[in-house]
Short mmCIF file of C-alpha atoms and ligand atoms in Angstrom, two decimals:
data_model
loop_
_atom_site.label_atom_id
_atom_site.label_comp_id
_atom_site.label_asym_id
_atom_site.label_seq_id
_atom_site.Cartn_x
_atom_site.Cartn_y
_atom_site.Cartn_z
CA UNK A 1393 -0.13 0.14 0.36
CA UNK A 1394 2.50 2.81 -1.12
CA UNK A 1395 -0.17 5.38 -0.38
CA UNK A 1396 -1.18 4.61 3.14
CA UNK A 1397 1.97 6.18 4.97
CA UNK A 1398 2.11 9.32 3.10
CA UNK A 1399 -1.70 10.06 3.87
CA UNK A 1400 -1.25 8.76 7.71
CA UNK A 1401 1.45 11.26 8.09
CA UNK A 1402 -0.25 14.05 6.41
CA UNK A 1403 -3.26 13.17 8.71
CA UNK A 1404 -0.92 13.45 11.57
CA UNK A 1405 0.33 16.58 10.44
CA UNK A 1406 -2.83 18.25 10.13
CA UNK A 1407 -3.84 17.03 13.66
CA UNK A 1408 -0.80 17.90 15.61
CA UNK A 1409 -1.67 21.66 15.97
CA UNK A 1410 -5.23 20.85 17.43
CA UNK A 1411 -3.84 18.09 19.51
CA UNK A 1412 -0.91 19.91 20.77
CA UNK A 1413 -2.03 23.43 20.47
CA UNK A 1414 -1.54 26.73 22.11
CA UNK A 1415 -0.09 25.11 24.94
CA UNK A 1416 2.64 22.61 24.50
CA UNK A 1417 4.45 25.31 22.77
CA UNK A 1418 6.93 28.11 24.16
CA UNK A 1419 5.29 30.83 25.91
CA UNK A 1420 6.50 33.92 24.36
CA UNK A 1421 7.12 37.04 26.73
CA UNK A 1422 7.69 40.50 25.40
CA UNK A 1423 9.57 42.12 27.50
CA UNK A 1424 9.26 46.18 26.17
CA UNK A 1425 11.43 47.95 28.67
CA UNK A 1426 13.86 50.78 29.10
CA UNK A 1427 17.48 49.35 28.39
CA UNK A 1428 19.00 52.87 27.78
CA UNK A 1429 18.05 56.58 29.25
CA UNK A 1430 17.54 57.57 32.84
CA UNK A 1431 15.19 54.27 33.50
CA UNK A 1432 17.68 52.10 32.08
CA UNK A 1433 18.50 50.41 35.38
CA UNK A 1434 14.97 49.97 36.38
CA UNK A 1435 14.34 48.16 33.25
CA UNK A 1436 17.24 45.70 34.19
CA UNK A 1437 16.14 45.27 37.86
CA UNK A 1438 12.39 44.12 36.52
CA UNK A 1439 13.91 41.79 34.02
CA UNK A 1440 16.06 40.33 36.71
CA UNK A 1441 13.26 40.23 39.06
CA UNK A 1442 10.90 38.59 36.33
CA UNK A 1443 13.42 35.71 35.30
CA UNK A 1444 14.29 34.92 38.81
CA UNK A 1445 10.78 33.85 39.62
CA UNK A 1446 10.64 32.07 36.21
CA UNK A 1447 13.99 30.26 37.24
CA UNK A 1448 12.40 29.42 40.64
CA UNK A 1449 9.57 27.51 38.85
CA UNK A 1450 12.25 25.43 36.53
CA UNK A 1451 11.96 27.96 33.67
CA UNK A 1452 8.36 27.13 33.15
CA UNK A 1453 4.98 28.94 33.85
CA UNK A 1454 1.62 26.99 33.80
CA UNK A 1455 3.48 24.32 32.01
CA UNK A 1456 5.07 26.21 29.19
CA UNK A 1457 8.90 26.96 28.93
CA UNK A 1458 9.24 30.57 28.68
CA UNK A 1459 11.11 32.45 26.04
CA UNK A 1460 11.88 36.20 25.61
CA UNK A 1461 11.58 38.76 23.28
CA UNK A 1462 13.37 41.83 24.28
CA UNK A 1463 12.42 45.83 22.66
CA UNK A 1464 14.55 48.57 24.35
CA UNK A 1465 11.34 50.84 24.48
CA UNK A 1466 14.04 54.11 25.47
CA UNK A 1467 11.09 55.55 27.46
CA UNK A 1468 10.05 57.16 24.56
CA UNK A 1469 6.24 57.48 24.11
CA UNK A 1470 6.49 58.69 20.57
CA UNK A 1471 8.06 55.21 19.63
CA UNK A 1472 5.90 53.14 21.60
CA UNK A 1473 3.43 51.83 19.32
CA UNK A 1474 5.45 50.89 16.74
CA UNK A 1475 7.41 49.01 19.18
CA UNK A 1476 4.37 47.24 20.87
CA UNK A 1477 2.82 46.17 17.18
CA UNK A 1478 6.03 44.77 16.43
CA UNK A 1479 6.34 42.32 19.45
CA UNK A 1480 2.16 41.71 18.97
CA UNK A 1481 2.06 41.41 14.92
CA UNK A 1482 5.45 40.42 14.00
CA UNK A 1483 6.73 38.10 17.00
CA UNK A 1484 3.16 36.97 17.81
CA UNK A 1485 4.15 37.00 21.68
CA UNK A 1486 1.73 35.48 23.87
CA UNK A 1487 1.92 38.18 26.63
CA UNK A 1488 3.28 41.96 27.36
CA UNK A 1489 5.03 42.73 30.10
CA UNK A 1490 5.92 46.70 30.36
CA UNK A 1491 6.80 49.28 30.74
CA UNK A 1492 8.64 51.78 33.14
CA UNK A 1493 7.27 55.01 31.69
CA UNK A 1494 3.57 56.12 32.06
CA UNK A 1495 3.54 57.51 28.37
CA UNK A 1496 5.01 54.05 27.21
CA UNK A 1497 2.69 52.27 29.28
CA UNK A 1498 -0.41 54.01 27.97
CA UNK A 1499 0.42 53.35 24.49
CA UNK A 1500 0.67 49.62 25.20
CA UNK A 1501 -2.43 49.38 27.21
CA UNK A 1502 -4.10 50.92 24.00
CA UNK A 1503 -2.55 48.19 21.72
CA UNK A 1504 -3.36 45.46 24.30
CA UNK A 1505 -7.10 46.58 24.59
CA UNK A 1506 -7.42 46.88 20.82
CA UNK A 1507 -5.91 43.49 20.10
CA UNK A 1508 -6.89 41.40 23.35
CA UNK A 1509 -3.26 40.80 24.07
CA UNK A 1510 -2.44 39.94 27.52
CA UNK A 1511 -0.72 42.89 29.46
CA UNK A 1512 1.25 42.91 32.71
CA UNK A 1513 2.56 46.18 33.61
CA UNK A 1514 5.73 45.96 36.14
CA UNK A 1515 5.90 49.71 36.79
CA UNK A 1516 4.23 52.60 35.07
CA UNK A 1517 1.75 53.90 37.49
CA UNK A 1518 -0.25 55.95 34.77
CA UNK A 1519 -3.56 56.26 36.67
CA UNK A 1520 -5.59 55.67 33.50
CA UNK A 1521 -4.04 52.12 32.99
CA UNK A 1522 -6.04 50.56 35.66
CA UNK A 1523 -8.79 53.69 35.48
CA UNK A 1524 -10.07 54.75 32.18
CA UNK A 1525 -8.66 52.33 29.99
CA UNK A 1526 -9.05 49.12 32.38
CA UNK A 1527 -9.87 45.90 30.71
CA UNK A 1528 -10.13 42.20 31.67
CA UNK A 1529 -6.74 41.76 30.36
CA UNK A 1530 -4.69 44.34 31.62
CA UNK A 1531 -2.84 43.98 34.99
CA UNK A 1532 -0.73 45.97 37.12
CA UNK A 1533 1.92 44.23 39.41
CA UNK A 1534 3.18 47.58 40.88
CA UNK A 1535 1.13 50.59 41.83
CA UNK A 1536 -0.98 53.60 40.53
CA UNK A 1537 0.81 56.87 40.38
CA UNK A 1538 -2.30 58.15 42.91
CA UNK A 1539 -0.76 55.59 45.61
CA UNK A 1540 2.36 56.69 46.77
CA UNK A 1541 1.66 60.48 46.33
CA UNK A 1542 -1.82 60.41 48.18
CA UNK A 1543 0.05 58.64 50.95
CA UNK A 1544 2.87 60.92 51.21
CA UNK A 1545 0.14 64.05 51.39
CA UNK A 1546 -1.22 62.73 54.50
CA UNK A 1547 2.20 62.06 56.08
CA UNK A 1548 3.31 65.75 55.44
CA UNK A 1549 -0.11 67.14 56.32
CA UNK A 1550 0.15 65.38 59.63
CA UNK A 1551 3.81 66.58 60.17
CA UNK A 1552 2.42 70.03 60.28
CA UNK A 1553 3.59 71.69 57.37
CA UNK A 1554 1.35 73.92 55.62
CA UNK A 1555 2.92 75.34 52.61
CA UNK A 1556 4.50 73.01 50.09
CA UNK A 1557 6.66 73.36 46.61
CA UNK A 1558 5.95 70.26 44.20
CA UNK A 1559 8.85 69.48 41.46
CA UNK A 1560 8.55 66.93 38.94
CA UNK A 1561 8.90 66.07 35.33
CA UNK A 1562 6.10 67.30 33.25
CA UNK A 1563 4.46 64.00 32.16
CA UNK A 1564 1.80 61.64 33.23
CA UNK A 1565 3.73 60.06 36.40
CA UNK A 1566 5.30 63.57 37.99
CA UNK A 1567 1.67 65.10 37.10
CA UNK A 1568 -0.10 62.56 38.47
CA UNK A 1569 2.12 61.96 41.72
CA UNK A 1570 1.82 65.50 42.21
CA UNK A 1571 -1.99 65.62 41.95
CA UNK A 1572 -2.75 62.88 44.37
CA UNK A 1573 0.10 64.43 47.25
CA UNK A 1574 -1.91 67.88 46.65
CA UNK A 1575 -5.14 65.89 46.88
CA UNK A 1576 -4.33 64.91 50.59
CA UNK A 1577 -2.25 67.24 51.42
CA UNK A 1578 -4.76 69.97 50.96
CA UNK A 1579 -7.61 67.64 52.70
CA UNK A 1580 -5.10 67.62 55.75
CA UNK A 1581 -4.68 71.39 55.99
CA UNK A 1582 -2.03 72.39 53.86
CA UNK A 1583 -1.61 74.31 50.80
CA UNK A 1584 0.67 73.78 47.52
CA UNK A 1585 1.85 77.21 46.74
CA UNK A 1586 3.82 76.30 43.64
CA UNK A 1587 4.16 73.45 41.04
CA UNK A 1588 7.63 73.63 39.23
CA UNK A 1589 8.41 71.14 36.58
CA UNK A 1590 10.76 70.52 33.28
CA UNK A 1591 10.43 68.11 30.60
CA UNK A 1592 11.12 64.58 30.84
CA UNK A 1593 13.86 63.65 31.12
CA UNK A 1594 15.69 66.77 31.62
CA UNK A 1595 18.09 67.18 34.55
CA UNK A 1596 18.62 71.09 34.59
CA UNK A 1597 17.54 71.85 38.13
CA UNK A 1598 19.17 74.95 38.97
CA UNK A 1599 16.73 77.49 37.93
CA UNK A 1600 14.31 75.77 39.92
CA UNK A 1601 16.26 75.02 42.73
CA UNK A 1602 16.82 78.87 42.90
CA UNK A 1603 13.21 79.40 42.83
CA UNK A 1604 12.65 76.81 45.72
CA UNK A 1605 15.58 78.83 47.98
CA UNK A 1606 13.19 81.95 47.35
CA UNK A 1607 9.59 80.62 48.08
CA UNK A 1608 10.87 79.29 51.35
CA UNK A 1609 8.15 76.98 51.86
CA UNK A 1610 7.81 74.55 54.77
CA UNK A 1611 8.58 71.68 52.72
CA UNK A 1612 9.42 70.20 48.86
CA UNK A 1613 7.33 67.21 47.47
CA UNK A 1614 9.03 65.26 44.61
CA UNK A 1615 8.77 62.74 41.80
CA UNK A 1616 11.75 61.99 40.04
CA UNK A 1617 13.24 58.46 39.52
CA UNK A 1618 16.24 56.64 37.80
CA UNK A 1619 19.36 58.72 36.56
CA UNK A 1620 17.11 61.90 37.24
CA UNK A 1621 16.58 61.01 41.03
CA UNK A 1622 20.35 60.87 41.60
CA UNK A 1623 21.09 64.19 40.13
CA UNK A 1624 18.22 65.87 41.70
CA UNK A 1625 19.30 64.48 45.26
CA UNK A 1626 22.41 65.45 44.68
CA UNK A 1627 21.46 68.85 43.11
CA UNK A 1628 19.01 69.68 46.33
CA UNK A 1629 21.59 69.16 48.82
CA UNK A 1630 24.51 71.12 46.86
CA UNK A 1631 22.04 74.14 46.65
CA UNK A 1632 21.90 73.87 50.41
CA UNK A 1633 18.18 73.47 50.24
CA UNK A 1634 18.98 69.74 52.37
CA UNK A 1635 19.49 72.03 55.32
CA UNK A 1636 16.81 74.05 55.82
CA UNK A 1637 13.78 72.85 53.48
CA UNK A 1638 12.83 69.05 54.23
CA UNK A 1639 12.44 66.91 50.99
CA UNK A 1640 9.58 64.43 50.80
CA UNK A 1641 9.03 62.26 47.69
CA UNK A 1642 7.25 59.23 46.35
CA UNK A 1643 9.82 56.64 47.20
CA UNK A 1644 11.60 56.28 43.45
CA UNK A 1645 13.34 59.10 44.57
CA UNK A 1646 15.92 57.29 46.73
CA UNK A 1647 15.10 53.50 45.47
CA UNK A 1648 17.75 51.71 43.28
CA UNK A 1649 19.83 55.10 43.87
CA UNK A 1650 21.47 55.25 47.14
CA UNK A 1651 24.83 54.14 45.98
CA UNK A 1652 25.02 56.84 43.67
CA UNK A 1653 23.23 59.72 46.06
CA UNK A 1654 25.60 59.06 49.14
CA UNK A 1655 25.45 60.97 52.06
CA UNK A 1656 22.97 63.58 49.61
CA UNK A 1657 20.00 61.19 50.32
CA UNK A 1658 20.49 60.53 54.13
CA UNK A 1659 17.49 60.88 56.04
CA UNK A 1660 15.51 61.40 53.31
CA UNK A 1661 11.72 60.29 54.10
CA UNK A 1662 9.65 58.44 51.39
CA UNK A 1663 6.38 56.53 50.83
CA UNK A 1664 6.52 53.46 48.73
CA UNK A 1665 4.87 50.05 48.65
CA UNK A 1666 8.21 48.43 49.34
CA UNK A 1667 11.26 49.17 51.92
CA UNK A 1668 14.54 47.63 52.25
CA UNK A 1669 14.10 46.28 56.03
CA UNK A 1670 10.71 44.39 55.78
CA UNK A 1671 12.27 41.47 57.91
CA UNK A 1672 9.87 39.05 56.90
CA UNK A 1673 10.78 35.38 56.10
CA UNK A 1674 9.26 36.15 52.55
CA UNK A 1675 11.16 39.41 51.66
CA UNK A 1676 14.82 37.96 53.29
CA UNK A 1677 14.45 34.63 50.92
CA UNK A 1678 13.66 36.58 48.11
CA UNK A 1679 16.41 39.29 48.73
CA UNK A 1680 19.49 36.62 49.46
CA UNK A 1681 18.29 34.52 46.41
CA UNK A 1682 18.16 38.02 44.17
CA UNK A 1683 21.59 39.29 45.69
CA UNK A 1684 23.19 35.70 44.81
CA UNK A 1685 21.86 35.37 41.39
CA UNK A 1686 22.49 38.96 40.19
CA UNK A 1687 25.27 40.30 42.83
CA UNK A 1688 23.25 43.01 43.56
CA UNK A 1689 20.78 44.20 45.93
CA UNK A 1690 17.26 44.26 44.90
CA UNK A 1691 14.77 47.47 44.56
CA UNK A 1692 11.42 47.96 44.26
CA UNK A 1693 11.56 47.51 40.68
CA UNK A 1694 13.27 43.97 41.10
CA UNK A 1695 10.19 43.17 43.11
CA UNK A 1696 7.48 44.46 40.54
CA UNK A 1697 9.29 42.28 37.98
CA UNK A 1698 9.28 39.44 39.74
CA UNK A 1699 5.67 39.71 41.25
CA UNK A 1700 4.78 40.24 37.01
CA UNK A 1701 5.96 36.84 36.66
CA UNK A 1702 3.73 35.61 39.92
CA UNK A 1703 0.61 37.31 38.53
CA UNK A 1704 1.45 35.69 35.19
CA UNK A 1705 1.69 32.22 36.63
CA UNK A 1706 -0.94 32.19 38.34
CA UNK A 1707 -3.35 33.02 35.86
CA UNK A 1708 -1.65 30.18 33.58
CA UNK A 1709 -1.68 27.74 35.83
CA UNK A 1710 -5.63 28.22 35.89
CA UNK A 1711 -5.93 27.74 32.21
CA UNK A 1712 -3.40 25.07 31.91
CA UNK A 1713 -1.00 27.27 30.07
CA UNK A 1714 -3.66 29.01 27.74
CA UNK A 1715 -3.37 32.59 26.98
CA UNK A 1716 -6.20 32.52 25.23
CA UNK A 1717 -8.89 31.96 28.24
CA UNK A 1718 -8.77 34.97 29.38
CA UNK A 1719 -11.77 34.81 31.54
CA UNK A 1720 -10.37 32.27 33.64
CA UNK A 1721 -6.90 33.95 33.78
CA UNK A 1722 -8.35 37.18 34.98
CA UNK A 1723 -11.08 35.13 37.37
CA UNK A 1724 -7.69 33.42 38.84
CA UNK A 1725 -5.75 36.36 39.16
CA UNK A 1726 -8.71 38.32 40.85
CA UNK A 1727 -9.25 36.06 43.75
CA UNK A 1728 -5.49 35.29 44.28
CA UNK A 1729 -3.14 36.44 47.41
CA UNK A 1730 0.11 37.27 45.87
CA UNK A 1731 2.82 36.08 47.91
CA UNK A 1732 5.06 39.20 47.30
CA UNK A 1733 8.31 39.95 49.05
CA UNK A 1734 6.45 43.39 49.73
CA UNK A 1735 3.62 42.04 51.58
CA UNK A 1736 1.08 39.64 50.23
CA UNK A 1737 -1.37 41.85 48.27
CA UNK A 1738 -4.82 41.16 46.18
CA UNK A 1739 -5.48 43.11 42.77
CA UNK A 1740 -8.64 45.36 42.85
CA UNK A 1741 -11.10 45.10 40.49
CA UNK A 1742 -9.56 47.15 38.15
CA UNK A 1743 -6.31 45.12 38.40
CA UNK A 1744 -4.13 47.68 40.30
CA UNK A 1745 -2.67 46.22 43.60
CA UNK A 1746 -4.46 47.04 46.99
CA UNK A 1747 -1.50 47.28 49.41
CA UNK A 1748 0.36 48.84 52.38
CA UNK A 1749 2.34 52.23 51.66
CA UNK A 1750 5.37 52.28 53.78
CA UNK A 1751 6.81 55.42 55.20
CA UNK A 1752 10.59 54.90 54.81
CA UNK A 1753 13.77 56.71 55.79
CA UNK A 1754 16.93 56.99 54.25
CA UNK A 1755 19.71 55.27 56.67
CA UNK A 1756 23.04 54.22 55.14
CA UNK A 1757 22.57 52.28 51.77
CA UNK A 1758 18.88 51.19 52.80
CA UNK A 1759 15.46 52.62 52.46
CA UNK A 1760 14.52 51.54 56.19
CA UNK A 1761 11.09 51.01 57.28
CA UNK A 1762 9.37 53.64 59.56
CA UNK A 1763 6.12 52.17 59.54
CA UNK A 1764 3.03 51.87 57.37
CA UNK A 1765 1.87 55.59 56.13
CA UNK A 1766 -1.27 53.78 54.38
CA UNK A 1767 -2.86 50.14 55.25
CA UNK A 1768 -4.22 48.60 52.42
CA UNK A 1769 -4.26 51.60 49.87
CA UNK A 1770 -6.95 50.98 47.06
CA UNK A 1771 -6.56 52.89 43.84
CA UNK A 1772 -9.65 54.79 43.08
CA UNK A 1773 -9.47 53.50 39.47
CA UNK A 1774 -11.47 56.66 38.32
CA UNK A 1775 -13.17 56.16 35.16
CA UNK A 1776 -13.05 52.16 35.08
CA UNK A 1777 -16.00 50.80 33.97
CA UNK A 1778 -14.94 47.38 33.61
C1 PHB B 3144 6.04 56.07 35.41
O1 PHB B 3144 6.51 56.85 34.34
O2 PHB B 3144 4.94 55.82 35.50
C2 PHB B 3144 7.34 55.95 36.26
C3 PHB B 3144 8.24 55.96 36.02
C4 PHB B 3144 9.47 55.73 37.02
C5 PHB B 3144 9.11 55.54 38.35
C6 PHB B 3144 7.69 55.40 38.83
C7 PHB B 3144 6.44 55.67 37.80
O3 PHB B 3144 10.14 55.00 39.19
#
C-alpha cells in the first residue's frame, strides 16, 4: 500500500496543531522595557526580578517553557505604538510585559485593549491603565501614581507642614504623583503654593532650585526616578536646600539610587509599597536569592518584575498555559493573594495592587522601614467601567 504512509503522515500533521495547540509551545513573553536612558537600571531590575521567579519555577509558567523577546523602548512614548505592534504582530508574543514610563505604558495598554493581548505592567503608574483604560486583559504588579503621592500628602499634612512646593517632570507620572499628593495634603489642611516642573528627562534643575529657595516653603514634595532622581537629590543638597527645607517624595527618589546618591540622600523620608528592611521571611529569602543571582541588591523594580511573573504564573496555572482563556485567567488572578516580597497583596477590580504604602527613611544604603503610612491603600480607579 504505497499511499498509506504519506496519507497517514499528512493526517498526523494536520491533527498536530489541534492536539498540541497553544499550550505545548513555548510561552513567548514580550519584554518592553527601557534598557537605555534615565530609566535603564529600572528596566534591568524588572527583567532580573521576572527571570528570577521564572527560574524558581524551573523555567516554566503554567507548564510552558518561557522564552523572551526583548525591546528597548527608550522610555520614548513616540516610539511606543510601533514597538508594541512589532511584538504583537511580528513576534506574535503571548503576553506583553512593560513598561517603566507611564506614557509608554499607556500606548501599550491601548494596543492590548484593541488586540486583546494579555498585558502585565511591572512599573508604570499611569492612573489611566487601571482607570479609564482598565480592561479584563490588563494587569499591574506595581502601583498607580496616585498611591504613593496620596500617602505622602497625608504624612506631610500630619507633620504640620502648611506650605509646600512641588517639583517633578512634566508628564503623566509626575503630574499624577503631584496631583494625588496635593489631594491628600490640602484635605489635611496644607497648601501647595507652587508647582514646578521640567520636561522629561531633563536634569537642569538649577533655575528651579533657585525658585524653591526664594519661595521658602515649609517642605518640598518631589517625583523623580532613576538617573534623574540621583542628580536631583545631589543638586538639592549642593544648593544648600537639604539643611533648610525638608524634601519628601514618592519612594522612587531614593529607590535603586542610594549607592550613587551617597550622603546627599541621608534621612530623606519617602512613601512606597516596598522598603529595604521589611525583615519578613518572604522578603529575606527573595533578597538573598536576588543578591546571589545578580550580585546586586534588589529594589522596588526587582520586586515588581518578580510579581509580574507571579501574576502571569497564577493565571496560567488556572488556564493550563493557555493565554487565550482570558476570563479564566482574570478570574484566577482576581481571587489570588499574591505572595509578594513587599507583603501579600490582592488586585482591585481594576487590576491594580491593593497594598500597604510604607513610610521609609534613608539610613546608610537602605530605605529603612519607619511604619505604614497607609494600610491596604486602594486606587480609586477613576473612570474604570469594567
Ligand atoms: C512612570 O512613568 O510611571 C514611572 C517611572 C519611574 C518610576 C515610577 C513611575 O520609578
